XYZ file of C-alpha atoms in Angstrom:
207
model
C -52.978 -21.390 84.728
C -49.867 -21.195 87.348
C -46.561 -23.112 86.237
C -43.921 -19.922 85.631
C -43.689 -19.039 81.916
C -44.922 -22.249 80.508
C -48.421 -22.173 82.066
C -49.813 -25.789 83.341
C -46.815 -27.513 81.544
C -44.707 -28.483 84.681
C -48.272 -29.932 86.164
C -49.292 -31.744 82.851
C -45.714 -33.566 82.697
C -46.131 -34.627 85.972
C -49.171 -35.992 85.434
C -47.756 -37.641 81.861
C -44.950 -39.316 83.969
C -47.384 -40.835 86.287
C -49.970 -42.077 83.732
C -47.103 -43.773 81.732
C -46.590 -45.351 85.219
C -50.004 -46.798 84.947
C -49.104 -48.180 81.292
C -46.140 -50.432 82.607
C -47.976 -51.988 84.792
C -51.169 -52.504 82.135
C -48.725 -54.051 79.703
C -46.223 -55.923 81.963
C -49.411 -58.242 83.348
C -48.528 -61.674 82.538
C -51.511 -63.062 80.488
C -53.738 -65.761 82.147
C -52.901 -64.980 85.350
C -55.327 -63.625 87.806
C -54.446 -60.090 88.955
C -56.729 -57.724 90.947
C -58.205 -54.678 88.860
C -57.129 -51.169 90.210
C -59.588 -48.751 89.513
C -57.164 -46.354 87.570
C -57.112 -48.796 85.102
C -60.388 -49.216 84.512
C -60.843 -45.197 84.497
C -57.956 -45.019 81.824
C -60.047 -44.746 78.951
C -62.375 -42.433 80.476
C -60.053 -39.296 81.532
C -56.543 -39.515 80.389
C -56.682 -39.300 76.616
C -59.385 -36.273 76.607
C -56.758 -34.787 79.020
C -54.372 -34.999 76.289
C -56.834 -33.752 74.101
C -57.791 -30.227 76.284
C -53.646 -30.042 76.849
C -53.184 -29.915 73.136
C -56.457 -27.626 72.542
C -55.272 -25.528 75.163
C -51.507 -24.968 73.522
C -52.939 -24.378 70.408
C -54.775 -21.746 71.026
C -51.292 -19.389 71.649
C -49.661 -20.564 69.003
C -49.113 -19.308 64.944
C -51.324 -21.706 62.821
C -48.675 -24.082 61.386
C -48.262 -24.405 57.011
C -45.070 -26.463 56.956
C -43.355 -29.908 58.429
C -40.612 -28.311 61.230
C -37.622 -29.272 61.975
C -36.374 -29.916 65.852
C -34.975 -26.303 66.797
C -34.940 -23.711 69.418
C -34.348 -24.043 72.801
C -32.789 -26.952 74.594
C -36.384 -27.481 76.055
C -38.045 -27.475 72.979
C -35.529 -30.612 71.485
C -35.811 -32.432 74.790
C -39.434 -32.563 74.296
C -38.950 -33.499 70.385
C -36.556 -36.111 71.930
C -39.402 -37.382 74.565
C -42.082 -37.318 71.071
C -39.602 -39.675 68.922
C -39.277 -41.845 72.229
C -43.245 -42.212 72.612
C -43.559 -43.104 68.564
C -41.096 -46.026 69.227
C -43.160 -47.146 72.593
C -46.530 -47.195 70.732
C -45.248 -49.169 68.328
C -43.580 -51.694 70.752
C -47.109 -51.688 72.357
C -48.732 -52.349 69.173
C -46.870 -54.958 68.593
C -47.333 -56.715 71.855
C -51.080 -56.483 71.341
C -50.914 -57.451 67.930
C -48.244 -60.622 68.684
C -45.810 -59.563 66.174
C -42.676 -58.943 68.970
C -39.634 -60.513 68.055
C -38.585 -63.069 70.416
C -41.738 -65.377 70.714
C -44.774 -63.083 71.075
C -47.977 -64.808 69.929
C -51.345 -63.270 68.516
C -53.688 -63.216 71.689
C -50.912 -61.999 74.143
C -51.519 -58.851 74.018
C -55.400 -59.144 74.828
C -55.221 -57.613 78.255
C -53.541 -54.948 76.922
C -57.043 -52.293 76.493
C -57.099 -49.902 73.062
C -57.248 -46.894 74.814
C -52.927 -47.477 75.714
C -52.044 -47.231 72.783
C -54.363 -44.275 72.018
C -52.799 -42.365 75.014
C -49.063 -42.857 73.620
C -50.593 -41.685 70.406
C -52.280 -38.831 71.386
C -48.879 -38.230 73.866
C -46.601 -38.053 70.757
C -48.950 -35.061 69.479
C -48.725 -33.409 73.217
C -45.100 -33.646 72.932
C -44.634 -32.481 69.747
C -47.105 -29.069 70.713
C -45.400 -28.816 73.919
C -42.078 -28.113 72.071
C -44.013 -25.664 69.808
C -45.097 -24.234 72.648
C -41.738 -23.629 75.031
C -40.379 -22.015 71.930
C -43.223 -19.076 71.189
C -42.588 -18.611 74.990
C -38.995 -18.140 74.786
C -39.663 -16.020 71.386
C -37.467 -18.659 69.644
C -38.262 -18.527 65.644
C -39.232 -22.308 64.222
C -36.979 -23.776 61.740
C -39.477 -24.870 58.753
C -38.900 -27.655 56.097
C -38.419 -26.501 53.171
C -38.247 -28.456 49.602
C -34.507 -29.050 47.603
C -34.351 -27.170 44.767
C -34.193 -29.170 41.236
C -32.118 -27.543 38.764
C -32.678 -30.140 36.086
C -36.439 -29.974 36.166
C -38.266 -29.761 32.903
C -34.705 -30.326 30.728
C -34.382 -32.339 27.452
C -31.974 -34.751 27.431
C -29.861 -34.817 23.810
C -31.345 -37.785 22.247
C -34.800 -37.010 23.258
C -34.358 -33.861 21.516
C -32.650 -35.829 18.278
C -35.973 -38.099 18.399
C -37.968 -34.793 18.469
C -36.251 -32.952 15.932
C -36.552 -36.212 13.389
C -40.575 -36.729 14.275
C -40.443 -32.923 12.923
C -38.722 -33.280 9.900
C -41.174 -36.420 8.735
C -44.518 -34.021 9.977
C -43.161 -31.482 7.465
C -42.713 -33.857 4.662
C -46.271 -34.678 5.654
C -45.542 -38.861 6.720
C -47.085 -40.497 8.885
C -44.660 -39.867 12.456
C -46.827 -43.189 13.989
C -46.475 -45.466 11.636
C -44.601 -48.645 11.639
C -41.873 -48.004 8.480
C -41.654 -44.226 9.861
C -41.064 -45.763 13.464
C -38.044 -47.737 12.326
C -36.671 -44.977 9.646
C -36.663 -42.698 12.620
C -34.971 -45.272 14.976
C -32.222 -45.994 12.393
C -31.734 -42.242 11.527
C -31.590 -41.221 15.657
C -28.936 -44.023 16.144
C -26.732 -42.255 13.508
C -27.064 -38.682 14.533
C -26.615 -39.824 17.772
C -23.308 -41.172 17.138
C -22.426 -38.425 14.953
C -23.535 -36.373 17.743
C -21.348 -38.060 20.056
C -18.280 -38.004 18.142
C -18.557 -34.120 17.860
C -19.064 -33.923 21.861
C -22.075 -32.034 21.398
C -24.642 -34.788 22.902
C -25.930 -33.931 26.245
């Protein structure tokens, strides 16, 4: 489509900016009150999230198949858009709560009834748009994505010195063929770990 270098993306926003329009006014109602229906809230349901849906599809499609978590980088476009996903995380939840009755400050279970599912589905589904959107404006601008990547652990898989002294004394009573499970051999080796660990730790050679 039209839109410059980002394709549709100027027209979808706009369209994202009215629709979350349409969501104030859904939520703000004040329950038990009667209100006249508008018809684009009865059609919410029906066209907005599988807009979403196409938007994301649509985005996709261009970009490198994604292996790794990423990490908010690239162009200033690209974090505003991150910036506008964490946003839309925190303002499903607040609408989840509403509808749910779990707001601090009062909120009871029931008034969030006139609040319909398919709200919270769009911010859901939004938070996913945003987050491709920013994917996107970067493989535009040819800007590389920053992936997550894991810490390393240096002490993986390591022994620690007494572990090793309760080792090396389980091998010494297999080789004068006793019993390493039983209950005298459990206690012998107890007694004789204590003392080679203190002997140990006098010579400064316990890790």
């Amino acid at each position: 489509g039209g839109g410059g270098p980002y394709g549709g993306l100027s027209g979808e926003l706009l369209d994202v900016m009215s629709r979350l329009f349409d969501i104030g006014a859904v939520v703000a109602r004040i329950p038990g009150k009667k209100a006249p229906i508008r018809a684009e809230d009865d059609d919410f349901e029906v066209d907005y999230v599988p807009n979403l849906e196409k938007w994301i599809d649509t985005m996709t499609e261009e970009l490198p198949q994604l292996e790794s978590f990423l990490l908010p980088s690239g162009s200033v476009l690209s974090a505003q858009l991150h910036v506008c996903r964490t946003v839309c995380r925190r303002a499903e939840r607040s609408v989840i709560s509403v509808i749910y009755g779990e707001l601090e400050g009062g909120a009871k279970k029931g008034d969030g009834d006139h609040v319909p599912d398919s709200v919270s589905k769009y911010l859901n589904r939004l938070s996913d748009y945003f987050f491709t959107a920013s994917r996107y404006v970067n493989w535009v601008e040819g800007k590389d994505e920053v992936l997550y990547c894991r810490p390393k652990r240096t002490y993986k898989n390591k022994t620690s010195g007494s572990k090793k002294i309760e080792n090396k004394c389980k091998g010494e009573e297999k080789k004068e063929g006793v019993d390493p499970d039983s209950k005298e051999s459990i206690a012998r080796r107890r007694r004789d770990r204590r003392r080679r660990i203190v002997i140990a730790q006098k010579e400064g050679t316990l890790k």
